Each structure stands twice: as C-alpha cells, then as structure tokens.
C-alpha cells in the first residue's frame, strides 16, 4: 500500500535531534517528538527498523485495565508485523539510521506502556489503526518532493510485479 508522507520543517518546535549513543558514530538524526500532553501511548517500535505503531484499541485498554505484564502480553499478542518485515514488539527502540545502534529507553516495557513521548525518526513511519499511517519527512521541501517521487516509483514497480 501507498504510505502518505507528512513533511515538517527542520526548525519546527516539535522537531528534535536524537544523538546516536554510540560514541564511534554520534550522528544526529532529526525526529518528530510527541508532547507529554499527547495520547501517544502505548506505542511500540519495530525490532528491525525505527517504525512505530500506536493504536487506539491499545490506548482504550490502558484505561480499562491495570498496567501490568499481563496487559502488556495481551497487547503484544495482537501487534502486527511492521511493513519492513520486522515485528512490533515491547521493549524495541528506534535505531540510529547510520549505525543501527538502539536509542535505549531507561524503563522496562511495562512501565513504558503509558509513556506519551514518542519519537518518530526522519524517514520512519507511524502505523495507526483508526487514522491513516504515514512516513515522517523532516527538512527541505526538495527532499520531500524527492521522497514523494521515489515512493510513487516504488508503488508503480510493485503494481507491475
């Protein structure tokens, strides 16, 4: 399926930079950050890429249930595969696009169920259940147009096979 692309200017207030924790790399990657006031919980990252999933159905469960391992297991059992072929799993983190080092989170997966801060790295996708899913593109407009163009080419290629 075709993935919508949402463009943000690099200097927009909700764009931050995530510095790679690997001292040999240290590259900074722009990332969209949800605010602490947002309802972006629970969210889960892919074990292979930096895509993230946030579903209303899981959010509803947080309000109806005690937050514990049992709830986490229940949600985890229903998480789909990521479009990249990896899996959305509790405890996974976004990864540095250059060296693949994880941006490790200090909390365990159960505690992270109600963490609203959800970084989406430039070029990564947010997968949602009720609303459309989209890829985040941060930076110049030409970069955005180029992404749209290459996206269109890939979906054309897929249509033929």
XYZ file of N, CA and C in Angstrom:
483
model
N 0.815 -1.206 0.000
C 0.000 0.000 0.000
C 0.847 1.253 0.000
N 0.281 2.330 -0.488
C 0.995 3.594 -0.573
C 1.021 4.262 0.794
N 2.178 4.710 1.217
C 2.307 5.365 2.520
C 2.301 6.883 2.334
N 1.380 7.552 3.003
C 1.323 9.015 2.966
C 2.608 9.563 3.604
N 3.081 10.707 3.104
C 4.273 11.333 3.686
C 3.878 12.673 4.299
N 4.258 12.883 5.551
C 3.980 14.154 6.215
C 5.298 14.901 6.381
N 5.312 16.154 5.901
C 6.547 16.940 5.902
C 6.595 17.936 7.061
N 7.749 18.019 7.712
C 7.969 19.015 8.768
C 9.236 19.795 8.445
N 9.204 21.100 8.690
C 10.430 21.891 8.568
C 11.376 21.472 9.691
N 12.673 21.519 9.417
C 13.668 21.077 10.398
C 13.627 21.916 11.675
N 13.155 23.172 11.567
C 13.151 24.050 12.748
C 11.782 24.136 13.422
N 10.850 23.259 13.045
C 9.532 23.261 13.695
C 9.701 22.939 15.181
N 8.847 23.510 16.052
C 9.031 23.347 17.507
C 8.988 21.900 17.999
N 8.267 21.030 17.289
C 8.155 19.644 17.776
C 9.189 18.728 17.132
N 10.142 19.332 16.412
C 11.226 18.529 15.843
C 12.448 18.634 16.750
N 12.959 17.503 17.170
C 14.178 17.486 17.975
C 15.263 16.737 17.221
N 16.436 16.635 17.832
C 17.509 15.866 17.207
C 17.923 14.773 18.172
N 18.014 13.549 17.673
C 18.428 12.441 18.524
C 19.865 12.080 18.202
N 20.707 12.217 19.218
C 22.132 11.936 19.026
C 22.385 10.455 19.258
N 23.089 9.833 18.334
C 23.383 8.408 18.459
C 24.218 8.154 19.705
N 23.794 7.179 20.540
C 24.525 6.890 21.781
C 25.859 6.183 21.556
N 26.099 5.709 20.340
C 27.362 5.032 20.040
C 28.447 6.091 19.820
N 29.463 6.145 20.715
C 30.488 7.196 20.604
C 31.254 7.152 19.281
N 31.314 5.989 18.643
C 32.015 5.882 17.356
C 31.215 6.538 16.235
N 29.901 6.702 16.458
C 29.037 7.295 15.430
C 28.665 8.725 15.813
N 27.825 8.866 16.843
C 27.461 10.195 17.342
C 26.633 11.050 16.401
N 26.155 10.469 15.304
C 25.362 11.233 14.331
C 24.048 11.696 14.936
N 23.596 12.860 14.520
C 22.308 13.376 14.979
C 21.261 13.155 13.902
N 20.119 12.619 14.311
C 19.023 12.385 13.377
C 17.825 13.212 13.812
N 17.250 13.993 12.892
C 16.051 14.738 13.278
C 14.898 13.784 13.557
N 14.075 14.133 14.539
C 12.946 13.279 14.902
C 11.775 14.137 15.350
N 10.575 13.715 14.958
C 9.353 14.344 15.453
C 9.107 13.793 16.848
N 8.765 14.666 17.803
C 8.529 14.218 19.176
C 7.107 14.564 19.585
N 6.369 13.584 20.078
C 5.038 13.900 20.604
C 5.228 14.561 21.960
N 4.264 15.388 22.350
C 4.408 16.082 23.628
C 3.936 15.208 24.778
N 4.245 15.620 25.980
C 3.814 14.897 27.171
C 2.303 14.951 27.347
N 1.664 15.914 26.678
C 0.215 16.052 26.774
C -0.493 15.133 25.779
N 0.263 14.510 24.920
C -0.356 13.731 23.853
C -0.880 12.404 24.377
N -1.668 11.765 23.553
C -2.217 10.456 23.905
C -1.449 9.357 23.186
N -0.171 9.578 22.930
C 0.596 8.637 22.109
C 1.064 7.402 22.875
N 0.210 6.898 23.737
C 0.565 5.684 24.458
C -0.598 4.708 24.400
N -0.325 3.407 24.427
C 1.036 2.871 24.343
C 1.515 2.891 22.891
N 2.820 2.904 22.718
C 3.369 2.786 21.373
C 4.517 1.786 21.413
N 4.748 1.147 20.290
C 5.760 0.090 20.220
C 6.588 0.268 18.962
N 7.887 0.046 19.098
C 8.769 0.162 17.944
C 9.002 -1.199 17.302
N 9.452 -1.135 16.060
C 9.784 -2.353 15.322
C 11.131 -2.879 15.815
N 11.290 -4.209 15.803
C 12.561 -4.788 16.261
C 13.648 -4.688 15.191
N 13.278 -4.248 13.979
C 14.226 -4.210 12.863
C 14.533 -2.786 12.397
N 13.473 -1.964 12.262
C 13.687 -0.584 11.816
C 13.196 0.376 12.909
N 12.984 1.640 12.579
C 12.547 2.616 13.591
C 11.079 2.994 13.457
N 10.319 2.215 12.692
C 8.882 2.481 12.601
C 8.234 2.258 13.960
N 7.124 2.960 14.187
C 6.441 2.867 15.476
C 4.947 2.657 15.231
N 4.311 1.890 16.104
C 2.872 1.664 15.994
C 2.173 2.250 17.207
N 1.050 2.922 16.938
C 0.229 3.472 18.019
C -1.224 3.245 17.630
N -1.931 2.415 18.421
C -3.308 2.055 18.070
C -4.296 2.516 19.137
N -5.415 3.052 18.669
C -6.484 3.487 19.577
C -6.971 2.315 20.430
N -7.028 1.129 19.817
C -7.543 -0.037 20.557
C -6.679 -0.344 21.784
N -5.368 -0.148 21.667
C -4.469 -0.383 22.810
C -4.629 0.729 23.842
N -4.805 1.952 23.330
C -4.964 3.116 24.198
C -6.195 2.932 25.089
N -7.268 2.412 24.505
C -8.503 2.161 25.262
C -8.264 1.135 26.370
N -7.468 0.112 26.066
C -7.178 -0.934 27.058
C -6.444 -0.377 28.280
N -5.597 0.634 28.059
C -4.843 1.234 29.170
C -5.782 1.810 30.221
N -6.904 2.366 29.748
C -7.841 2.999 30.671
C -8.700 1.993 31.407
N -8.909 0.837 30.780
C -9.825 -0.150 31.360
C -9.117 -1.169 32.243
N -7.797 -1.216 32.185
C -7.073 -2.281 32.875
C -5.949 -1.761 33.740
N -5.526 -2.600 34.653
C -4.353 -2.296 35.451
C -3.143 -2.442 34.531
N -2.182 -1.553 34.692
C -0.993 -1.632 33.846
C -0.013 -2.624 34.457
N 0.080 -3.780 33.847
C 0.980 -4.827 34.344
C 1.447 -5.706 33.183
N 2.232 -6.711 33.508
C 2.796 -7.602 32.495
C 1.699 -8.303 31.690
N 0.621 -8.639 32.383
C -0.494 -9.343 31.733
C -1.095 -8.500 30.603
N -1.300 -7.210 30.898
C -1.842 -6.299 29.888
C -0.862 -6.162 28.723
N 0.418 -6.026 29.063
C 1.444 -5.908 28.026
C 1.433 -7.135 27.112
N 1.363 -8.318 27.712
C 1.346 -9.559 26.927
C 0.116 -9.622 26.027
N -1.011 -9.156 26.575
C -2.264 -9.173 25.821
C -2.171 -8.293 24.570
N -1.603 -7.101 24.753
C -1.445 -6.182 23.619
C -0.400 -6.722 22.643
N 0.714 -7.205 23.193
C 1.818 -7.692 22.354
C 1.373 -8.817 21.427
N 0.470 -9.659 21.929
C -0.010 -10.802 21.146
C -0.766 -10.364 19.892
N -1.290 -9.127 19.899
C -2.086 -8.661 18.758
C -1.320 -7.695 17.855
N -0.063 -7.402 18.200
C 0.697 -6.452 17.382
C 1.021 -7.068 16.016
N 0.789 -6.315 14.945
C 1.043 -6.847 13.604
C 2.529 -6.796 13.243
N 2.862 -7.359 12.092
C 4.215 -7.209 11.568
C 4.377 -5.778 11.061
N 5.608 -5.313 11.056
C 5.926 -3.999 10.511
C 5.964 -4.112 8.983
N 5.623 -3.039 8.259
C 5.728 -3.078 6.792
C 7.134 -3.459 6.301
N 8.161 -3.237 7.137
C 9.534 -3.550 6.714
C 9.816 -5.047 6.765
N 8.899 -5.807 7.381
C 9.123 -7.248 7.518
C 9.514 -7.634 8.930
N 9.863 -6.626 9.745
C 10.187 -6.891 11.144
C 8.912 -7.020 11.960
N 9.059 -6.990 13.294
C 7.884 -7.100 14.167
C 7.836 -5.951 15.163
N 6.622 -5.472 15.435
C 6.444 -4.502 16.511
C 6.437 -5.280 17.818
N 7.379 -4.976 18.705
C 7.474 -5.714 19.961
C 7.721 -4.765 21.128
N 7.215 -5.122 22.324
C 7.523 -4.326 23.509
C 9.031 -4.326 23.747
N 9.554 -3.193 24.178
C 10.975 -3.128 24.503
C 11.875 -2.777 23.337
N 11.326 -2.760 22.117
C 12.145 -2.341 20.968
C 12.276 -0.820 20.992
N 13.313 -0.304 20.354
C 13.582 1.129 20.354
C 13.893 1.610 18.949
N 13.795 2.941 18.751
C 14.267 3.452 17.464
C 15.772 3.242 17.349
N 16.283 3.219 16.128
C 17.697 2.928 15.886
C 18.343 4.026 15.054
N 19.615 4.255 15.292
C 20.363 5.236 14.506
C 20.379 4.784 13.043
N 19.942 5.646 12.102
C 19.914 5.243 10.697
C 21.308 4.943 10.139
N 22.339 5.549 10.736
C 23.692 5.341 10.220
C 24.314 4.033 10.673
N 24.240 3.749 11.988
C 24.968 2.578 12.505
C 24.067 1.539 13.165
N 22.752 1.811 13.204
C 21.762 0.856 13.742
C 21.820 0.661 15.265
N 22.596 1.498 15.978
C 22.611 1.422 17.441
C 21.242 1.846 17.975
N 20.714 1.123 18.975
C 19.411 1.479 19.547
C 19.527 2.690 20.463
N 18.527 3.554 20.396
C 18.385 4.620 21.395
C 17.664 3.955 22.561
N 18.412 3.455 23.515
C 17.822 2.629 24.571
C 16.983 3.462 25.531
N 15.851 2.911 25.933
C 14.972 3.571 26.905
C 15.299 3.036 28.289
N 15.293 3.931 29.297
C 15.719 3.517 30.643
C 14.666 2.704 31.388
N 13.419 2.704 30.902
C 12.369 1.975 31.608
C 12.083 0.628 30.980
N 11.509 -0.286 31.785
C 11.129 -1.588 31.227
C 9.829 -1.449 30.431
N 9.501 -2.498 29.689
C 8.383 -2.454 28.742
C 7.031 -2.189 29.408
N 6.838 -2.706 30.627
C 5.560 -2.493 31.325
C 5.412 -1.020 31.702
N 6.467 -0.446 32.284
C 6.438 0.965 32.680
C 6.264 1.873 31.464
N 6.781 1.412 30.324
C 6.717 2.236 29.113
C 5.328 2.265 28.482
N 4.406 1.420 28.967
C 3.061 1.378 28.377
C 2.381 2.745 28.367
N 2.590 3.539 29.430
C 1.924 4.848 29.426
C 2.875 6.025 29.258
N 3.991 5.793 28.576
C 4.900 6.889 28.229
C 4.380 7.556 26.952
N 4.034 8.864 27.021
C 3.474 9.514 25.840
C 4.533 10.040 24.866
N 5.784 10.126 25.294
C 6.821 10.685 24.421
C 7.192 9.672 23.349
N 6.820 9.974 22.112
C 7.021 9.027 21.023
C 7.851 9.678 19.922
N 9.133 9.356 19.828
C 9.932 9.944 18.755
C 9.743 9.181 17.439
N 9.542 9.921 16.356
C 9.495 9.292 15.037
C 10.659 9.855 14.230
N 11.642 9.012 13.955
C 12.833 9.458 13.240
C 12.497 9.832 11.804
N 13.244 10.782 11.268
C 13.115 11.168 9.870
C 13.179 9.917 8.988
N 12.211 9.754 8.105
C 12.201 8.593 7.207
C 11.494 7.380 7.782
N 11.070 7.466 9.046
C 10.353 6.341 9.654
C 8.849 6.583 9.589
N 8.091 5.531 9.841
C 6.636 5.605 9.701
C 5.924 5.428 11.028
N 4.782 6.091 11.136
C 3.869 5.873 12.253
C 2.711 5.042 11.715
N 2.502 3.882 12.306
C 1.425 2.994 11.893
C 0.269 3.156 12.884
N -0.932 3.416 12.370
C -2.092 3.625 13.244
C -3.251 2.735 12.805
N -4.202 2.534 13.717
C -5.328 1.666 13.360
C -6.552 2.423 12.828
N -6.930 3.529 13.458
C -8.161 4.205 13.019
C -7.856 5.316 12.023
N -6.751 5.992 12.212
C -6.351 7.063 11.303
C -5.312 6.523 10.328
N -5.050 7.289 9.274
C -4.070 6.842 8.283
C -2.665 6.752 8.886
N -1.875 5.856 8.349
C -0.468 5.748 8.737
C 0.333 6.675 7.823
N 1.495 7.110 8.289
C 2.294 7.996 7.438
C 3.782 7.918 7.756
N 4.582 8.352 6.775
C 6.028 8.455 6.945
C 6.372 9.902 7.267
N 7.312 10.090 8.178
C 7.749 11.430 8.559
C 8.942 11.846 7.700
N 8.849 13.032 7.107
C 9.955 13.584 6.319
C 10.301 14.944 6.908
N 11.518 15.077 7.422
C 11.936 16.311 8.091
C 13.014 16.995 7.265
N 12.845 18.297 7.036
C 13.879 19.030 6.322
C 13.327 19.795 5.141
N 14.140 19.935 4.106
C 13.813 20.803 2.985
C 12.669 20.258 2.142
N 11.968 21.165 1.471
C 10.892 20.772 0.561
C 11.412 19.886 -0.586
N 12.551 20.223 -1.223
C 13.049 19.345 -2.300
C 13.221 17.902 -1.844
N 13.678 17.744 -0.604
C 13.842 16.398 -0.060
C 12.477 15.706 -0.011
N 11.456 16.446 0.390
C 10.092 15.921 0.478
C 9.590 15.518 -0.914
N 9.796 16.407 -1.913
C 9.339 16.089 -3.274
C 10.054 14.851 -3.790
N 11.342 14.727 -3.477
C 12.122 13.567 -3.911
C 11.556 12.284 -3.297
N 11.192 12.351 -2.017
C 10.586 11.187 -1.344
C 9.284 10.780 -2.022
N 8.447 11.787 -2.329
C 7.167 11.507 -2.987
C 7.410 10.816 -4.321
N 8.397 11.330 -5.059
C 8.737 10.808 -6.374
C 9.216 9.355 -6.279
N 10.157 9.093 -5.360
C 10.681 7.725 -5.233
C 9.603 6.783 -4.706
N 8.732 7.291 -3.835
C 7.607 6.494 -3.332
C 6.679 6.074 -4.461
N 6.382 7.041 -5.344
C 5.488 6.782 -6.474
C 6.115 5.727 -7.383
N 7.422 5.838 -7.611
C 8.121 4.858 -8.451
C 8.044 3.457 -7.863
N 8.281 3.368 -6.541
C 8.240 2.035 -5.912
C 6.849 1.437 -5.999
N 5.809 2.270 -5.776
C 4.463 1.695 -5.821
C 4.085 1.309 -7.253
N 4.623 2.020 -8.242
C 4.399 1.634 -9.643
C 5.060 0.293 -9.921
N 6.298 0.168 -9.452
C 7.054 -1.077 -9.637
C 6.337 -2.256 -9.016
N 5.789 -2.024 -7.805
C 5.083 -3.101 -7.099
C 3.812 -3.498 -7.844
N 3.164 -2.501 -8.471
C 1.921 -2.765 -9.189
C 2.124 -3.718 -10.355
N 3.292 -3.635 -10.984
C 3.563 -4.453 -12.168
C 3.893 -5.891 -11.835
N 4.584 -6.108 -10.722
C 5.070 -7.462 -10.435
C 3.934 -8.435 -10.183
